[in-house]
Amino acid sequence: MRTNINSLLISSDLWGLCRVIETITCLNIGSEYFYCSPLGLFRDNQGLLQRVFKGSVFSSLARYKNESVIVLFRDPREILNILLRDKDIFRRNDLEELISRSGLATRAFYNLLESRDEFDVYVVHPVNDLKRCCEDPRNIPRICRSEMSLVELMILYTRLDLLLRETGASRERIINYARELIRIFNRLSIGSGETDLLIERIARSLF
């Protein structure tokens, strides 16, 4: 199945430095019904991927229902609301209300790429965007897992002179925290030359 190259979901400007974007993904389980769950959307050289953990309701459904709607938000409360709902089944009008609050909603299809012990990996094929808040993908609100670690690391770097006055265990905690932020960012981001140099500069200053 061919991915629609017109969908903003595959735009590099949407992804930026991010390798994982948080989504609410809703499987179409009938003409008027959808099962919705928070799922990370990954990007690598195989395309757009979602990892579905085995034993979950979503995992049971995904093998038989391959049409979905992928919805992006900036506000994590939208994801929290899904997790805390008494029910996970959305009628079409509920889904339309959810989409109305989103930055981007895209209809997509799945196919199974590989099955591992703990999870299945699906390739996501965007078909058409149901909603775009804006035509410039750089302005679409979304939650990127790696960006917060980069922001935290940059804040830490601006306070370096103060922080490195600490000694002993306090200094070690600061350095270990910075190492963890760098590890998280490198694992969850698609690097660029400029960003890699920034990370290297911060690491040289700390370690």
PDB file of N, CA and C in Angstrom, residues 13-95:
ATOM      1  N   ASP A  13       9.265  18.491   8.325  1.00  0.00           N
ATOM      2  CA  ASP A  13       9.069  19.709   9.113  1.00  0.00           C
ATOM      3  C   ASP A  13       8.155  19.466  10.311  1.00  0.00           C
ATOM      4  N   LEU A  14       7.250  18.515  10.220  1.00  0.00           N
ATOM      5  CA  LEU A  14       6.442  18.136  11.381  1.00  0.00           C
ATOM      6  C   LEU A  14       7.302  17.428  12.418  1.00  0.00           C
ATOM      7  N   TRP A  15       8.181  16.549  11.967  1.00  0.00           N
ATOM      8  CA  TRP A  15       8.961  15.714  12.882  1.00  0.00           C
ATOM      9  C   TRP A  15      10.134  16.456  13.510  1.00  0.00           C
ATOM     10  N   GLY A  16      10.760  17.350  12.772  1.00  0.00           N
ATOM     11  CA  GLY A  16      11.895  18.074  13.334  1.00  0.00           C
ATOM     12  C   GLY A  16      12.973  17.116  13.812  1.00  0.00           C
ATOM     13  N   LEU A  17      13.366  17.233  15.092  1.00  0.00           N
ATOM     14  CA  LEU A  17      14.383  16.359  15.679  1.00  0.00           C
ATOM     15  C   LEU A  17      13.778  15.096  16.285  1.00  0.00           C
ATOM     16  N   CYS A  18      12.475  14.956  16.165  1.00  0.00           N
ATOM     17  CA  CYS A  18      11.772  13.930  16.919  1.00  0.00           C
ATOM     18  C   CYS A  18      11.792  12.581  16.206  1.00  0.00           C
ATOM     19  N   ARG A  19      11.999  11.512  16.965  1.00  0.00           N
ATOM     20  CA  ARG A  19      11.862  10.162  16.437  1.00  0.00           C
ATOM     21  C   ARG A  19      10.542   9.533  16.878  1.00  0.00           C
ATOM     22  N   VAL A  20       9.968  10.032  17.982  1.00  0.00           N
ATOM     23  CA  VAL A  20       8.708   9.488  18.507  1.00  0.00           C
ATOM     24  C   VAL A  20       7.752  10.637  18.814  1.00  0.00           C
ATOM     25  N   ILE A  21       6.551  10.588  18.254  1.00  0.00           N
ATOM     26  CA  ILE A  21       5.487  11.555  18.530  1.00  0.00           C
ATOM     27  C   ILE A  21       4.344  10.826  19.231  1.00  0.00           C
ATOM     28  N   GLU A  22       3.810  11.457  20.281  1.00  0.00           N
ATOM     29  CA  GLU A  22       2.684  10.867  20.997  1.00  0.00           C
ATOM     30  C   GLU A  22       1.401  11.061  20.185  1.00  0.00           C
ATOM     31  N   THR A  23       0.582  10.017  20.130  1.00  0.00           N
ATOM     32  CA  THR A  23      -0.686  10.113  19.408  1.00  0.00           C
ATOM     33  C   THR A  23      -1.804   9.471  20.226  1.00  0.00           C
ATOM     34  N   ILE A  24      -3.023   9.782  19.827  1.00  0.00           N
ATOM     35  CA  ILE A  24      -4.163   8.943  20.174  1.00  0.00           C
ATOM     36  C   ILE A  24      -4.561   8.264  18.873  1.00  0.00           C
ATOM     37  N   THR A  25      -4.470   6.942  18.855  1.00  0.00           N
ATOM     38  CA  THR A  25      -4.775   6.174  17.649  1.00  0.00           C
ATOM     39  C   THR A  25      -6.086   5.429  17.855  1.00  0.00           C
ATOM     40  N   CYS A  26      -6.992   5.591  16.893  1.00  0.00           N
ATOM     41  CA  CYS A  26      -8.336   5.017  16.997  1.00  0.00           C
ATOM     42  C   CYS A  26      -8.554   4.021  15.861  1.00  0.00           C
ATOM     43  N   LEU A  27      -8.691   2.740  16.216  1.00  0.00           N
ATOM     44  CA  LEU A  27      -8.976   1.695  15.233  1.00  0.00           C
ATOM     45  C   LEU A  27     -10.455   1.695  14.894  1.00  0.00           C
ATOM     46  N   ASN A  28     -10.747   1.623  13.614  1.00  0.00           N
ATOM     47  CA  ASN A  28     -12.139   1.514  13.181  1.00  0.00           C
ATOM     48  C   ASN A  28     -12.578   0.060  13.349  1.00  0.00           C
ATOM     49  N   ILE A  29     -13.465  -0.192  14.325  1.00  0.00           N
ATOM     50  CA  ILE A  29     -13.903  -1.563  14.589  1.00  0.00           C
ATOM     51  C   ILE A  29     -15.328  -1.808  14.086  1.00  0.00           C
ATOM     52  N   GLY A  30     -15.862  -0.859  13.363  1.00  0.00           N
ATOM     53  CA  GLY A  30     -17.198  -0.934  12.786  1.00  0.00           C
ATOM     54  C   GLY A  30     -17.504   0.423  12.193  1.00  0.00           C
ATOM     55  N   SER A  31     -18.502   0.520  11.378  1.00  0.00           N
ATOM     56  CA  SER A  31     -18.740   1.761  10.648  1.00  0.00           C
ATOM     57  C   SER A  31     -18.859   2.971  11.568  1.00  0.00           C
ATOM     58  N   GLU A  32     -19.414   2.784  12.746  1.00  0.00           N
ATOM     59  CA  GLU A  32     -19.664   3.906  13.655  1.00  0.00           C
ATOM     60  C   GLU A  32     -18.861   3.828  14.947  1.00  0.00           C
ATOM     61  N   TYR A  33     -17.964   2.840  15.068  1.00  0.00           N
ATOM     62  CA  TYR A  33     -17.293   2.624  16.344  1.00  0.00           C
ATOM     63  C   TYR A  33     -15.780   2.545  16.167  1.00  0.00           C
ATOM     64  N   PHE A  34     -15.071   3.119  17.164  1.00  0.00           N
ATOM     65  CA  PHE A  34     -13.614   3.160  17.137  1.00  0.00           C
ATOM     66  C   PHE A  34     -13.080   2.807  18.522  1.00  0.00           C
ATOM     67  N   TYR A  35     -11.991   2.054  18.537  1.00  0.00           N
ATOM     68  CA  TYR A  35     -11.289   1.785  19.795  1.00  0.00           C
ATOM     69  C   TYR A  35     -10.056   2.682  19.829  1.00  0.00           C
ATOM     70  N   CYS A  36      -9.960   3.551  20.842  1.00  0.00           N
ATOM     71  CA  CYS A  36      -8.899   4.561  20.895  1.00  0.00           C
ATOM     72  C   CYS A  36      -7.917   4.274  22.025  1.00  0.00           C
ATOM     73  N   SER A  37      -6.641   4.483  21.732  1.00  0.00           N
ATOM     74  CA  SER A  37      -5.600   4.234  22.722  1.00  0.00           C
ATOM     75  C   SER A  37      -4.405   5.153  22.449  1.00  0.00           C
ATOM     76  N   PRO A  38      -3.721   5.622  23.502  1.00  0.00           N
ATOM     77  CA  PRO A  38      -2.478   6.377  23.290  1.00  0.00           C
ATOM     78  C   PRO A  38      -1.390   5.458  22.743  1.00  0.00           C
ATOM     79  N   LEU A  39      -0.741   5.868  21.657  1.00  0.00           N
ATOM     80  CA  LEU A  39       0.348   5.087  21.061  1.00  0.00           C
ATOM     81  C   LEU A  39       1.401   6.035  20.511  1.00  0.00           C
ATOM     82  N   GLY A  40       2.660   5.695  20.734  1.00  0.00           N
ATOM     83  CA  GLY A  40       3.727   6.470  20.122  1.00  0.00           C
ATOM     84  C   GLY A  40       3.832   6.145  18.641  1.00  0.00           C
ATOM     85  N   LEU A  41       4.114   7.157  17.840  1.00  0.00           N
ATOM     86  CA  LEU A  41       4.348   6.979  16.404  1.00  0.00           C
ATOM     87  C   LEU A  41       5.841   7.176  16.170  1.00  0.00           C
ATOM     88  N   PHE A  42       6.498   6.166  15.593  1.00  0.00           N
ATOM     89  CA  PHE A  42       7.936   6.180  15.386  1.00  0.00           C
ATOM     90  C   PHE A  42       8.251   6.483  13.929  1.00  0.00           C
ATOM     91  N   ARG A  43       9.465   6.951  13.700  1.00  0.00           N
ATOM     92  CA  ARG A  43       9.916   7.163  12.326  1.00  0.00           C
ATOM     93  C   ARG A  43      11.331   6.640  12.180  1.00  0.00           C
ATOM     94  N   ASP A  44      11.554   5.777  11.197  1.00  0.00           N
ATOM     95  CA  ASP A  44      12.910   5.350  10.863  1.00  0.00           C
ATOM     96  C   ASP A  44      12.969   5.066   9.368  1.00  0.00           C
ATOM     97  N   ASN A  45      14.027   4.387   8.920  1.00  0.00           N
ATOM     98  CA  ASN A  45      14.194   4.191   7.479  1.00  0.00           C
ATOM     99  C   ASN A  45      13.174   3.231   6.870  1.00  0.00           C
ATOM    100  N   GLN A  46      12.370   2.579   7.725  1.00  0.00           N
ATOM    101  CA  GLN A  46      11.304   1.710   7.219  1.00  0.00           C
ATOM    102  C   GLN A  46       9.978   2.451   7.100  1.00  0.00           C
ATOM    103  N   GLY A  47       9.964   3.718   7.514  1.00  0.00           N
ATOM    104  CA  GLY A  47       8.753   4.526   7.422  1.00  0.00           C
ATOM    105  C   GLY A  47       8.192   4.872   8.782  1.00  0.00           C
ATOM    106  N   LEU A  48       6.867   5.041   8.838  1.00  0.00           N
ATOM    107  CA  LEU A  48       6.174   5.334  10.094  1.00  0.00           C
ATOM    108  C   LEU A  48       5.751   4.021  10.729  1.00  0.00           C
ATOM    109  N   LEU A  49       6.012   3.883  12.029  1.00  0.00           N
ATOM    110  CA  LEU A  49       5.762   2.627  12.730  1.00  0.00           C
ATOM    111  C   LEU A  49       5.024   2.881  14.028  1.00  0.00           C
ATOM    112  N   GLN A  50       4.246   1.888  14.453  1.00  0.00           N
ATOM    113  CA  GLN A  50       3.673   1.885  15.798  1.00  0.00           C
ATOM    114  C   GLN A  50       3.927   0.531  16.439  1.00  0.00           C
ATOM    115  N   ARG A  51       4.304   0.583  17.716  1.00  0.00           N
ATOM    116  CA  ARG A  51       4.610  -0.619  18.488  1.00  0.00           C
ATOM    117  C   ARG A  51       3.423  -0.902  19.404  1.00  0.00           C
ATOM    118  N   VAL A  52       2.825  -2.076  19.230  1.00  0.00           N
ATOM    119  CA  VAL A  52       1.620  -2.433  19.978  1.00  0.00           C
ATOM    120  C   VAL A  52       1.951  -3.596  20.897  1.00  0.00           C
ATOM    121  N   PHE A  53       1.821  -3.385  22.211  1.00  0.00           N
ATOM    122  CA  PHE A  53       2.201  -4.413  23.164  1.00  0.00           C
ATOM    123  C   PHE A  53       1.172  -5.534  23.200  1.00  0.00           C
ATOM    124  N   LYS A  54       1.662  -6.757  23.218  1.00  0.00           N
ATOM    125  CA  LYS A  54       0.799  -7.923  23.188  1.00  0.00           C
ATOM    126  C   LYS A  54       0.022  -8.051  24.491  1.00  0.00           C
ATOM    127  N   GLY A  55      -1.178  -8.597  24.391  1.00  0.00           N
ATOM    128  CA  GLY A  55      -2.029  -8.753  25.565  1.00  0.00           C
ATOM    129  C   GLY A  55      -2.988  -7.604  25.750  1.00  0.00           C
ATOM    130  N   SER A  56      -2.766  -6.498  25.041  1.00  0.00           N
ATOM    131  CA  SER A  56      -3.665  -5.354  25.142  1.00  0.00           C
ATOM    132  C   SER A  56      -4.863  -5.557  24.223  1.00  0.00           C
ATOM    133  N   VAL A  57      -5.944  -4.832  24.500  1.00  0.00           N
ATOM    134  CA  VAL A  57      -7.120  -4.886  23.624  1.00  0.00           C
ATOM    135  C   VAL A  57      -6.735  -4.406  22.229  1.00  0.00           C
ATOM    136  N   PHE A  58      -5.939  -3.355  22.165  1.00  0.00           N
ATOM    137  CA  PHE A  58      -5.528  -2.808  20.871  1.00  0.00           C
ATOM    138  C   PHE A  58      -4.789  -3.870  20.054  1.00  0.00           C
ATOM    139  N   SER A  59      -3.930  -4.641  20.719  1.00  0.00           N
ATOM    140  CA  SER A  59      -3.181  -5.687  20.039  1.00  0.00           C
ATOM    141  C   SER A  59      -4.109  -6.737  19.435  1.00  0.00           C
ATOM    142  N   SER A  60      -5.137  -7.116  20.194  1.00  0.00           N
ATOM    143  CA  SER A  60      -6.092  -8.120  19.710  1.00  0.00           C
ATOM    144  C   SER A  60      -6.857  -7.617  18.494  1.00  0.00           C
ATOM    145  N   LEU A  61      -7.191  -6.320  18.504  1.00  0.00           N
ATOM    146  CA  LEU A  61      -7.986  -5.756  17.412  1.00  0.00           C
ATOM    147  C   LEU A  61      -7.153  -5.455  16.170  1.00  0.00           C
ATOM    148  N   ALA A  62      -5.908  -5.028  16.389  1.00  0.00           N
ATOM    149  CA  ALA A  62      -5.090  -4.531  15.274  1.00  0.00           C
ATOM    150  C   ALA A  62      -4.824  -5.598  14.222  1.00  0.00           C
ATOM    151  N   ARG A  63      -4.804  -6.844  14.609  1.00  0.00           N
ATOM    152  CA  ARG A  63      -4.533  -7.916  13.648  1.00  0.00           C
ATOM    153  C   ARG A  63      -5.687  -8.119  12.668  1.00  0.00           C
ATOM    154  N   TYR A  64      -6.862  -7.617  13.043  1.00  0.00           N
ATOM    155  CA  TYR A  64      -8.048  -7.842  12.205  1.00  0.00           C
ATOM    156  C   TYR A  64      -8.641  -6.539  11.649  1.00  0.00           C
ATOM    157  N   LYS A  65      -8.332  -5.417  12.304  1.00  0.00           N
ATOM    158  CA  LYS A  65      -8.877  -4.121  11.898  1.00  0.00           C
ATOM    159  C   LYS A  65      -7.710  -3.206  11.547  1.00  0.00           C
ATOM    160  N   ASN A  66      -7.483  -2.994  10.272  1.00  0.00           N
ATOM    161  CA  ASN A  66      -6.258  -2.284   9.898  1.00  0.00           C
ATOM    162  C   ASN A  66      -6.477  -0.834   9.498  1.00  0.00           C
ATOM    163  N   GLU A  67      -7.700  -0.307   9.666  1.00  0.00           N
ATOM    164  CA  GLU A  67      -7.939   1.110   9.373  1.00  0.00           C
ATOM    165  C   GLU A  67      -7.975   1.895  10.678  1.00  0.00           C
ATOM    166  N   SER A  68      -7.300   3.036  10.690  1.00  0.00           N
ATOM    167  CA  SER A  68      -7.231   3.821  11.929  1.00  0.00           C
ATOM    168  C   SER A  68      -7.294   5.313  11.625  1.00  0.00           C
ATOM    169  N   VAL A  69      -7.484   6.078  12.688  1.00  0.00           N
ATOM    170  CA  VAL A  69      -7.341   7.535  12.638  1.00  0.00           C
ATOM    171  C   VAL A  69      -6.288   7.901  13.679  1.00  0.00           C
ATOM    172  N   ILE A  70      -5.255   8.615  13.253  1.00  0.00           N
ATOM    173  CA  ILE A  70      -4.151   9.007  14.137  1.00  0.00           C
ATOM    174  C   ILE A  70      -4.286  10.493  14.424  1.00  0.00           C
ATOM    175  N   VAL A  71      -4.349  10.840  15.726  1.00  0.00           N
ATOM    176  CA  VAL A  71      -4.667  12.199  16.138  1.00  0.00           C
ATOM    177  C   VAL A  71      -3.509  12.752  16.975  1.00  0.00           C
ATOM    178  N   LEU A  72      -3.061  13.975  16.651  1.00  0.00           N
ATOM    179  CA  LEU A  72      -1.959  14.627  17.363  1.00  0.00           C
ATOM    180  C   LEU A  72      -2.467  15.795  18.193  1.00  0.00           C
ATOM    181  N   PHE A  73      -1.914  15.921  19.406  1.00  0.00           N
ATOM    182  CA  PHE A  73      -2.268  16.998  20.326  1.00  0.00           C
ATOM    183  C   PHE A  73      -1.007  17.610  20.910  1.00  0.00           C
ATOM    184  N   ARG A  74      -1.129  18.826  21.398  1.00  0.00           N
ATOM    185  CA  ARG A  74      -0.092  19.425  22.233  1.00  0.00           C
ATOM    186  C   ARG A  74      -0.391  19.201  23.707  1.00  0.00           C
ATOM    187  N   ASP A  75      -1.659  19.190  24.060  1.00  0.00           N
ATOM    188  CA  ASP A  75      -2.057  19.115  25.467  1.00  0.00           C
ATOM    189  C   ASP A  75      -2.089  17.653  25.920  1.00  0.00           C
ATOM    190  N   PRO A  76      -1.222  17.246  26.863  1.00  0.00           N
ATOM    191  CA  PRO A  76      -1.214  15.846  27.316  1.00  0.00           C
ATOM    192  C   PRO A  76      -2.487  15.440  28.051  1.00  0.00           C
ATOM    193  N   ARG A  77      -3.319  16.421  28.438  1.00  0.00           N
ATOM    194  CA  ARG A  77      -4.579  16.056  29.097  1.00  0.00           C
ATOM    195  C   ARG A  77      -5.472  15.248  28.171  1.00  0.00           C
ATOM    196  N   GLU A  78      -5.353  15.460  26.871  1.00  0.00           N
ATOM    197  CA  GLU A  78      -6.157  14.672  25.933  1.00  0.00           C
ATOM    198  C   GLU A  78      -5.799  13.189  26.040  1.00  0.00           C
ATOM    199  N   ILE A  79      -4.507  12.911  26.155  1.00  0.00           N
ATOM    200  CA  ILE A  79      -4.063  11.527  26.314  1.00  0.00           C
ATOM    201  C   ILE A  79      -4.491  10.994  27.677  1.00  0.00           C
ATOM    202  N   LEU A  80      -4.348  11.817  28.699  1.00  0.00           N
ATOM    203  CA  LEU A  80      -4.765  11.402  30.047  1.00  0.00           C
ATOM    204  C   LEU A  80      -6.254  11.082  30.084  1.00  0.00           C
ATOM    205  N   ASN A  81      -7.056  11.873  29.407  1.00  0.00           N
ATOM    206  CA  ASN A  81      -8.504  11.621  29.380  1.00  0.00           C
ATOM    207  C   ASN A  81      -8.829  10.262  28.774  1.00  0.00           C
ATOM    208  N   ILE A  82      -8.080   9.869  27.743  1.00  0.00           N
ATOM    209  CA  ILE A  82      -8.295   8.553  27.141  1.00  0.00           C
ATOM    210  C   ILE A  82      -7.944   7.455  28.137  1.00  0.00           C
ATOM    211  N   LEU A  83      -6.828   7.626  28.827  1.00  0.00           N
ATOM    212  CA  LEU A  83      -6.383   6.616  29.787  1.00  0.00           C
ATOM    213  C   LEU A  83      -7.356   6.458  30.951  1.00  0.00           C
ATOM    214  N   LEU A  84      -8.034   7.550  31.329  1.00  0.00           N
ATOM    215  CA  LEU A  84      -8.914   7.525  32.499  1.00  0.00           C
ATOM    216  C   LEU A  84     -10.376   7.296  32.152  1.00  0.00           C
ATOM    217  N   ARG A  85     -10.696   7.161  30.866  1.00  0.00           N
ATOM    218  CA  ARG A  85     -12.081   6.929  30.468  1.00  0.00           C
ATOM    219  C   ARG A  85     -12.583   5.604  31.021  1.00  0.00           C
ATOM    220  N   ASP A  86     -13.871   5.574  31.382  1.00  0.00           N
ATOM    221  CA  ASP A  86     -14.480   4.315  31.806  1.00  0.00           C
ATOM    222  C   ASP A  86     -14.615   3.350  30.637  1.00  0.00           C
ATOM    223  N   LYS A  87     -14.666   3.874  29.424  1.00  0.00           N
ATOM    224  CA  LYS A  87     -14.776   3.035  28.239  1.00  0.00           C
ATOM    225  C   LYS A  87     -13.808   3.537  27.183  1.00  0.00           C
ATOM    226  N   ASP A  88     -13.375   2.624  26.323  1.00  0.00           N
ATOM    227  CA  ASP A  88     -12.406   2.967  25.291  1.00  0.00           C
ATOM    228  C   ASP A  88     -13.036   3.037  23.907  1.00  0.00           C
ATOM    229  N   ILE A  89     -14.327   2.722  23.833  1.00  0.00           N
ATOM    230  CA  ILE A  89     -15.019   2.715  22.556  1.00  0.00           C
ATOM    231  C   ILE A  89     -15.614   4.101  22.291  1.00  0.00           C
ATOM    232  N   PHE A  90     -15.300   4.640  21.124  1.00  0.00           N
ATOM    233  CA  PHE A  90     -15.821   5.938  20.699  1.00  0.00           C
ATOM    234  C   PHE A  90     -16.824   5.734  19.575  1.00  0.00           C
ATOM    235  N   ARG A  91     -17.956   6.386  19.665  1.00  0.00           N
ATOM    236  CA  ARG A  91     -18.829   6.480  18.500  1.00  0.00           C
ATOM    237  C   ARG A  91     -18.225   7.509  17.546  1.00  0.00           C
ATOM    238  N   ARG A  92     -18.673   7.507  16.299  1.00  0.00           N
ATOM    239  CA  ARG A  92     -18.099   8.406  15.303  1.00  0.00           C
ATOM    240  C   ARG A  92     -18.207   9.875  15.731  1.00  0.00           C
ATOM    241  N   ASN A  93     -19.328  10.264  16.333  1.00  0.00           N
ATOM    242  CA  ASN A  93     -19.465  11.671  16.739  1.00  0.00           C
ATOM    243  C   ASN A  93     -18.496  12.018  17.872  1.00  0.00           C
ATOM    244  N   ASP A  94     -18.187  11.025  18.765  1.00  0.00           N
ATOM    245  CA  ASP A  94     -17.180  11.256  19.803  1.00  0.00           C
ATOM    246  C   ASP A  94     -15.807  11.472  19.176  1.00  0.00           C
ATOM    247  N   LEU A  95     -15.510  10.658  18.167  1.00  0.00           N
ATOM    248  CA  LEU A  95     -14.222  10.790  17.482  1.00  0.00           C
ATOM    249  C   LEU A  95     -14.136  12.140  16.771  1.00  0.00           C
TER     250      LEU A  95
END
